[in-house]
Short mmCIF file of C-alpha atoms and ligand atoms in Angstrom, two decimals:
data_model
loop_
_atom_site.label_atom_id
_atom_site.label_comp_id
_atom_site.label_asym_id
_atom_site.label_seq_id
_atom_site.Cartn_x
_atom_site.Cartn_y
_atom_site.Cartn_z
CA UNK A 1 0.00 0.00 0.00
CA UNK A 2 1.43 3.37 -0.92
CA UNK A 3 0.55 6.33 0.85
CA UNK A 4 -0.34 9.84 -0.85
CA UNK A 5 -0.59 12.83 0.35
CA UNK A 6 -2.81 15.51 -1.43
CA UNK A 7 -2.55 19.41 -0.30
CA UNK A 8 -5.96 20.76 -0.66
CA UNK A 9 -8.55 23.49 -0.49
CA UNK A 10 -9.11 23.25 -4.29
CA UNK A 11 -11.66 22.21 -6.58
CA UNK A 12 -9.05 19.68 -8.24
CA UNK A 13 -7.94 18.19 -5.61
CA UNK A 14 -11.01 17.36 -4.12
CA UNK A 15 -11.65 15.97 -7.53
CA UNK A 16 -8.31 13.87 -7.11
CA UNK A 17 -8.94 12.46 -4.15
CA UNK A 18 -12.30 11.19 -5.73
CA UNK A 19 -10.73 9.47 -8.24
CA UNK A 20 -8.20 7.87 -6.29
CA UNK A 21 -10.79 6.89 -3.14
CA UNK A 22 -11.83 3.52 -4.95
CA UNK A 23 -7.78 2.36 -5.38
CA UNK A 24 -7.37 -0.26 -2.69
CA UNK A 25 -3.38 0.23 -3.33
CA UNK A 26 -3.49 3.91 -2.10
CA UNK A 27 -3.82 5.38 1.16
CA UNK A 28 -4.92 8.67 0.45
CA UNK A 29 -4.88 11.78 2.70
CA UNK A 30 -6.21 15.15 1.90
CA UNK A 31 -4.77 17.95 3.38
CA UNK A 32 -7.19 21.26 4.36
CA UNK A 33 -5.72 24.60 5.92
CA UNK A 34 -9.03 24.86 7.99
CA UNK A 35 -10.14 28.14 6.91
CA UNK A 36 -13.25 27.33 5.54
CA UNK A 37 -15.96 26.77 8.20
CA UNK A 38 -18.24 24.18 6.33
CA UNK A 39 -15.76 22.05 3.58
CA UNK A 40 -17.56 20.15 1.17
CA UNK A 41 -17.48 16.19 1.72
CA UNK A 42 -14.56 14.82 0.68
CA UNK A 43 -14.43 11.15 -0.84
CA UNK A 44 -10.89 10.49 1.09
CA UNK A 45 -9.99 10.74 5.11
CA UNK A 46 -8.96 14.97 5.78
CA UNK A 47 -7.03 16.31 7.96
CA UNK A 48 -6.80 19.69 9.20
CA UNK A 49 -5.26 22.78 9.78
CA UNK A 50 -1.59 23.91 9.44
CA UNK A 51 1.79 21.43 10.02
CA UNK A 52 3.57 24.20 11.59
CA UNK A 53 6.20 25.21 9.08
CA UNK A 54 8.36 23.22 6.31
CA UNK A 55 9.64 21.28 9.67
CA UNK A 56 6.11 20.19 10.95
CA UNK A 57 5.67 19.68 7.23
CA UNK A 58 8.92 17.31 6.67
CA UNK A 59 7.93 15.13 10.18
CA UNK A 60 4.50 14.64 9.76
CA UNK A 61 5.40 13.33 6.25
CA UNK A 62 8.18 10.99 7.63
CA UNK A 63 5.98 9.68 10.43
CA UNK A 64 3.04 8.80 7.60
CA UNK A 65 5.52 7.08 5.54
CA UNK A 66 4.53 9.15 2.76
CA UNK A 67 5.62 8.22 -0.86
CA UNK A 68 4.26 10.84 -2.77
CA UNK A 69 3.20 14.02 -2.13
CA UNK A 70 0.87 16.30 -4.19
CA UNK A 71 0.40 20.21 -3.53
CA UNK A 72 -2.93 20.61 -5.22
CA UNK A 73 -3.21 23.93 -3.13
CA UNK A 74 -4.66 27.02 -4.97
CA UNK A 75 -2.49 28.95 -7.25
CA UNK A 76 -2.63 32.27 -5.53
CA UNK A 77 -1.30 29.81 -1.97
CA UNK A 78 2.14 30.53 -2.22
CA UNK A 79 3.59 29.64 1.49
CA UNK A 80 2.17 26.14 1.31
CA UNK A 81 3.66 25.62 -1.54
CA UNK A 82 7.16 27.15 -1.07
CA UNK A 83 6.74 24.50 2.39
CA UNK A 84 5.60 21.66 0.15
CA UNK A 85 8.68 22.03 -2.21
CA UNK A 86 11.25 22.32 0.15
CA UNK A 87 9.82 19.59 2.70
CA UNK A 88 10.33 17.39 -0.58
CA UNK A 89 13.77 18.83 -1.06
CA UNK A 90 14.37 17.48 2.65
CA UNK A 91 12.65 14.15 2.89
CA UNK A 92 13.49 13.02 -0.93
CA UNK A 93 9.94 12.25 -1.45
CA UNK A 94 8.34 12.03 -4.57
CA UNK A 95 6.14 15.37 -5.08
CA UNK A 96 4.51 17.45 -7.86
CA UNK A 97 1.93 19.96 -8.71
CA UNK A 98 -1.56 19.86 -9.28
CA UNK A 99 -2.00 23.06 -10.73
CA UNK A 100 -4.60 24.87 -13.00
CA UNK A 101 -3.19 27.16 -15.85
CA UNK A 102 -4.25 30.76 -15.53
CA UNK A 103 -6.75 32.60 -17.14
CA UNK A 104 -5.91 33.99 -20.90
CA UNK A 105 -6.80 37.55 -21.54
CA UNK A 106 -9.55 37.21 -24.81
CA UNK A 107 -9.81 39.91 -27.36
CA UNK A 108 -12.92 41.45 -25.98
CA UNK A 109 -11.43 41.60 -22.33
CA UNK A 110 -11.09 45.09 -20.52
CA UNK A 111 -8.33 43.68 -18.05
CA UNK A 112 -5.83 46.16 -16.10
CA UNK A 113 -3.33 43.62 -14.67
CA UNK A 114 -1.86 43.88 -11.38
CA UNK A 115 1.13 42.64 -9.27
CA UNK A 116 -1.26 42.25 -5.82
CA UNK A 117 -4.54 42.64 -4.31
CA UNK A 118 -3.16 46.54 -3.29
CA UNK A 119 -2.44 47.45 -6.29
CA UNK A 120 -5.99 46.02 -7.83
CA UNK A 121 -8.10 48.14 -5.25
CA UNK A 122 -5.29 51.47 -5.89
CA UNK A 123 -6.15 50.77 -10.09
CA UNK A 124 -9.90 51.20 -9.33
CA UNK A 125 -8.70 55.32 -9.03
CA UNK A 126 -10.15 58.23 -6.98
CA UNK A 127 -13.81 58.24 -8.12
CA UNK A 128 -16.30 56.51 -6.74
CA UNK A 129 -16.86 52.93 -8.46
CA UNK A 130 -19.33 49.79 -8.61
CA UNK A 131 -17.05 47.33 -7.96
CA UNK A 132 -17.64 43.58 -7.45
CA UNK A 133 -15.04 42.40 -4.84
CA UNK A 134 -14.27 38.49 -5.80
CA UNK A 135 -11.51 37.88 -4.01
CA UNK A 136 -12.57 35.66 -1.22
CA UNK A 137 -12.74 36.83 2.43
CA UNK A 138 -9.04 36.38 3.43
CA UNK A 139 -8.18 39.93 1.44
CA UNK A 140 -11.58 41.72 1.42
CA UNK A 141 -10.34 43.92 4.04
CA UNK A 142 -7.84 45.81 1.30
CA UNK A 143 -10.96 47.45 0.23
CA UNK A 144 -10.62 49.44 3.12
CA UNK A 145 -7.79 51.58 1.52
CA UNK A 146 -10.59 52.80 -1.17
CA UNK A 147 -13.77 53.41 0.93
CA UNK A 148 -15.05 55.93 -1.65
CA UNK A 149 -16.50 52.85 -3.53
CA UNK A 150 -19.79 50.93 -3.81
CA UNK A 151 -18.66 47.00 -3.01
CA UNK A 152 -20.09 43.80 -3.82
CA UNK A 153 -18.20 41.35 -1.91
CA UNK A 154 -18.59 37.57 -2.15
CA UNK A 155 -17.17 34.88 -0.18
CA UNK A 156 -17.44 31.34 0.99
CA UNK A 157 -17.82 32.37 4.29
CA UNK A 158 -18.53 35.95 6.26
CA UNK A 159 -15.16 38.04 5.81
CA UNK A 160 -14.00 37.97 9.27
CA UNK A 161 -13.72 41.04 10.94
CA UNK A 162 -16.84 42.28 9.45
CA UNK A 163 -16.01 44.72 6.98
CA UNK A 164 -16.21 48.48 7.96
CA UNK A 165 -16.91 50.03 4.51
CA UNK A 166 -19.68 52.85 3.95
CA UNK A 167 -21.39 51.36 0.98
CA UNK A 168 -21.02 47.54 0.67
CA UNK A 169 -23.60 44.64 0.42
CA UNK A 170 -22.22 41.09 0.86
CA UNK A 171 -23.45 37.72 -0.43
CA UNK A 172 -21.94 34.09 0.74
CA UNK A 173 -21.74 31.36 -2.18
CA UNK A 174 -19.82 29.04 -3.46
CA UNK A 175 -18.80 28.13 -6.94
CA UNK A 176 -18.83 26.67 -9.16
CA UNK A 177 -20.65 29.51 -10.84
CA UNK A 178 -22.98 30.32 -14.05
CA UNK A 179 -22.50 32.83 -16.94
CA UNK A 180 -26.41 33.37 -16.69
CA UNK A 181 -26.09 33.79 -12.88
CA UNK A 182 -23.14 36.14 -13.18
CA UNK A 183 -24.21 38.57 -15.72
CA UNK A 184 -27.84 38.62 -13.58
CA UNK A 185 -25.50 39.55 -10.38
CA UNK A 186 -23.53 42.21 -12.38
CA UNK A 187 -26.43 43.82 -13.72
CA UNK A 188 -28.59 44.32 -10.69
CA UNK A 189 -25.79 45.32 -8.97
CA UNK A 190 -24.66 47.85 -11.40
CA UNK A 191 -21.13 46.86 -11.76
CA UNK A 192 -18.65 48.38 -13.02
CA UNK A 193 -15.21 47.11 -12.21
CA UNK A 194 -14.43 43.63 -10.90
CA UNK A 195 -11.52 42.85 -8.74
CA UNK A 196 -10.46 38.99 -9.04
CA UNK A 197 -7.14 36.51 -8.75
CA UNK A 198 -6.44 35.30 -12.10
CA UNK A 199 -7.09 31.68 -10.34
CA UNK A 200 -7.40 30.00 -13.52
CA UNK A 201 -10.07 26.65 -14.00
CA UNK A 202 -13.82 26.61 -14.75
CA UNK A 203 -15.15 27.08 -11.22
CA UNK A 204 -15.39 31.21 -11.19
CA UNK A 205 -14.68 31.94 -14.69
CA UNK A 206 -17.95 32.83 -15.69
CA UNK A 207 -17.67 36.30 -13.95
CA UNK A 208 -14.61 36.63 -16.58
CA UNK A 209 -16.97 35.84 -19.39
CA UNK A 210 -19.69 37.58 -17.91
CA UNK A 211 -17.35 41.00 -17.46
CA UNK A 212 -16.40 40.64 -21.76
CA UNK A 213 -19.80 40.41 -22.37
CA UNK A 214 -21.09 43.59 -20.03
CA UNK A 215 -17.69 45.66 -21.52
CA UNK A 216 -16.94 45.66 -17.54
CA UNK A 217 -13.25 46.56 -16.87
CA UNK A 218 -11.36 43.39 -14.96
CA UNK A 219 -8.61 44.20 -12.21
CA UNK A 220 -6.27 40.96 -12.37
CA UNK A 221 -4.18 40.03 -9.98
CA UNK A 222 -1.88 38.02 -11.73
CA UNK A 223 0.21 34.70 -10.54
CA UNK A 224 2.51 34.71 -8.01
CA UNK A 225 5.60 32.93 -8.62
CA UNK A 226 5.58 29.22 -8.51
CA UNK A 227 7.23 27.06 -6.13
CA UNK A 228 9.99 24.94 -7.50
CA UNK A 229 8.04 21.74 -8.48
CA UNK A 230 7.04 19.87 -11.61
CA UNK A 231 3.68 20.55 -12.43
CA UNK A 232 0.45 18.86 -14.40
CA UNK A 233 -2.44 20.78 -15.04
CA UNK A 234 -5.25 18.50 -14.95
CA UNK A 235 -6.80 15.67 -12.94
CA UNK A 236 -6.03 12.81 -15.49
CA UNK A 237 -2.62 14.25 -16.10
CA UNK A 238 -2.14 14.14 -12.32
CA UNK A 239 -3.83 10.73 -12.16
CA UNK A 240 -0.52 9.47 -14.68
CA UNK A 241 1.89 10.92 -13.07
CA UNK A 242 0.52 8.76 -10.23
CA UNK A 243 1.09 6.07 -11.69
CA UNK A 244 4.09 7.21 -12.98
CA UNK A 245 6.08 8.32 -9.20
CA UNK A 246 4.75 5.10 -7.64
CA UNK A 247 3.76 2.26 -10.26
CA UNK A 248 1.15 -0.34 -9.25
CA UNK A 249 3.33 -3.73 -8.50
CA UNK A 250 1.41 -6.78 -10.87
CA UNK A 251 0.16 -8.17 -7.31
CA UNK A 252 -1.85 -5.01 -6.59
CA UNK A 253 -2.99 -4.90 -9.72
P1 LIG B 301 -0.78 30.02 2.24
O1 LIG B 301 -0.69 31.49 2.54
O2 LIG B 301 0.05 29.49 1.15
O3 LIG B 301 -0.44 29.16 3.53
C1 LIG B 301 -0.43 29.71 4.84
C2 LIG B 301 -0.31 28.56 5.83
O4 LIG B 301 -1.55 27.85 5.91
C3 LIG B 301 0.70 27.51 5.44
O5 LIG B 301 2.03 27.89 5.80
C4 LIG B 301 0.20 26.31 6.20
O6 LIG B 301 0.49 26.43 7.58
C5 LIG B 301 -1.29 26.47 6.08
N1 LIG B 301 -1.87 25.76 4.93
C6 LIG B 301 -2.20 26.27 3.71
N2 LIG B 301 -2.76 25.33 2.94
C7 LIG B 301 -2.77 24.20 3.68
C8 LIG B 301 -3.23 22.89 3.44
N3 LIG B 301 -3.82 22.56 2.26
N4 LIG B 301 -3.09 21.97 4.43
C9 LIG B 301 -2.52 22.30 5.62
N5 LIG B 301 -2.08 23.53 5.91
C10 LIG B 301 -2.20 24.46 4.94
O7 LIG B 301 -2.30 29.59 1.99
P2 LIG B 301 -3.61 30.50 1.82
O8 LIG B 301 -3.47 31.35 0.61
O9 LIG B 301 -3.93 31.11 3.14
O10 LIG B 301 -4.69 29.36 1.47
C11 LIG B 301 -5.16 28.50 2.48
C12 LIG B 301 -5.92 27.35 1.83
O11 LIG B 301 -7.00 27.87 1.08
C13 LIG B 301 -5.06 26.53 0.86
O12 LIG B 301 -5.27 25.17 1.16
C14 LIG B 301 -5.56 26.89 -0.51
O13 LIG B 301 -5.55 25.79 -1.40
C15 LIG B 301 -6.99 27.37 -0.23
N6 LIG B 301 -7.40 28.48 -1.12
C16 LIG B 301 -6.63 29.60 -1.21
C17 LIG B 301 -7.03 30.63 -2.05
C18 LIG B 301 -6.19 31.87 -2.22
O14 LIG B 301 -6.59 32.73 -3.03
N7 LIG B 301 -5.06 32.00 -1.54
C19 LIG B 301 -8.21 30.50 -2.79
C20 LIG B 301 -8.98 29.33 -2.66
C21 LIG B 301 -8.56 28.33 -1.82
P3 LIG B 301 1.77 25.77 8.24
O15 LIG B 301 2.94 26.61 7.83
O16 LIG B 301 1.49 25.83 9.71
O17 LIG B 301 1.87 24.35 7.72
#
């Protein structure tokens, strides 16, 4: 039996670990940060919250007897993943990348890229805005720099502390979203900027599309760096190299 371990909080690799909870030669773990108050199920056993650093990462990998790991973490989680590469480095375990490529500007998209979330909110300018705040709730709060704006803010769960902002209305939902149901949103709202990660998959897209299609101006925060890891892109490409890293022996099979 060969043990996996999958860094989480991502559509894919909750996707992962459901194709991988039926293989009786895996034991599969999937690793959550615990920031989200209500996860969806997951198909494999989770664990949760933090390891304590690229140490706590490197033990509690030793002590599992891990033989491959998989950071599967979103693309905009960049400590994890600087952790998950260098607790590799250490232990000599097998690891790679589960990650989604990013967004490409179309020829019909009003984007204004950005280095950070500071710099999206300061690229909104001086005058006062519609602006539909996507960013999730961990960097809401860098609306507070620009108060002079109308926000729509949506999140997973309730941005915690409550947001002090003059004019902002806030919704909870999850993805994965619909162009009808985004261009509804935009319109009743009266949007006119969106501020978004360029997080890349099909999940929250449709507020991409739905922004071409409305002539809505997009501030993109693009990619951070990525750790120093090989990388797939997709489930079934992850789902090879799988099988790749740790073959199934002809008596598991
Ligand atoms: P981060 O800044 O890269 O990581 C901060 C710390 O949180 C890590 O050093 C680690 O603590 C812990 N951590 C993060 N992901 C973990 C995981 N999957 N399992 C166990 N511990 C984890 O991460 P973040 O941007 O706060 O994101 C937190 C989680 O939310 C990630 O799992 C990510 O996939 C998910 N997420 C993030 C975003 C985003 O935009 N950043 C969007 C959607 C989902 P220790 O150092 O103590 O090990």
């Amino acid at each position: 039996m060969r043990s996996i371990l999958i860094l989480g909080g991502t559509t894919e690799a909750r996707a992962l670990a459901a194709a991988l909870a039926e293989r009786a030669d895996l034991d599969v773990t999937l690793s959550l940060a615990g920031r989200t108050l209500a996860p969806a199920a997951m198909a494999v056993p989770v664990r949760s919250g933090g390891f304590g650093g690229v140490e706590g990462l490197r033990r509690w990998l030793v002590e599992a007897g891990t033989d491959l790991l998989i950071d599967a973490t979103h693309p905009f989680a960049g400590q994890i993943s600087r952790h998950a590469a260098e607790a590799a480095r250490l232990t000599g375990i097998t690891a790679f990348a589960l990650c989604r490529p990013p967004w490409q500007r179309q020829p019909d998209d009003n984007w204004t890229e950005v280095a950070d979330v500071a710099e999206a909110i300061a690229a909104l300018g001086p005058a006062r805005r519609r602006v539909f705040l996507a960013l999730g709730r961990q960097e809401a709060h860098a609306a507070d720099q620009a108060p002079q704006h109308h926000y729509l803010v949506r999140s997973v769960d309730p941005v915690m502390p409550p947001l002090d902002l003059p004019d902002c209305r806030q919704i909870l939902a999850r993805g994965p979203f619909t162009l009808a149901g985004e261009l509804a949103l935009l319109r009743e709202a009266g949007i006119d900027a969106i501020v978004c990660k360029n997080s890349g998959g099909t999940a929250t897209y449709a507020k991409i599309a739905a922004g071409r299609e409305l002539g809505i101006e997009v501030m993109m925060v693009r990619r951070p760096p990525v750790a120093n890891m090989p990388a797939v892109a997709t489930v079934p490409e992850a789902l090879a190299a799988i099988d790749r890293a740790i073959p199934v022996s002809p008596r598991e099979s």
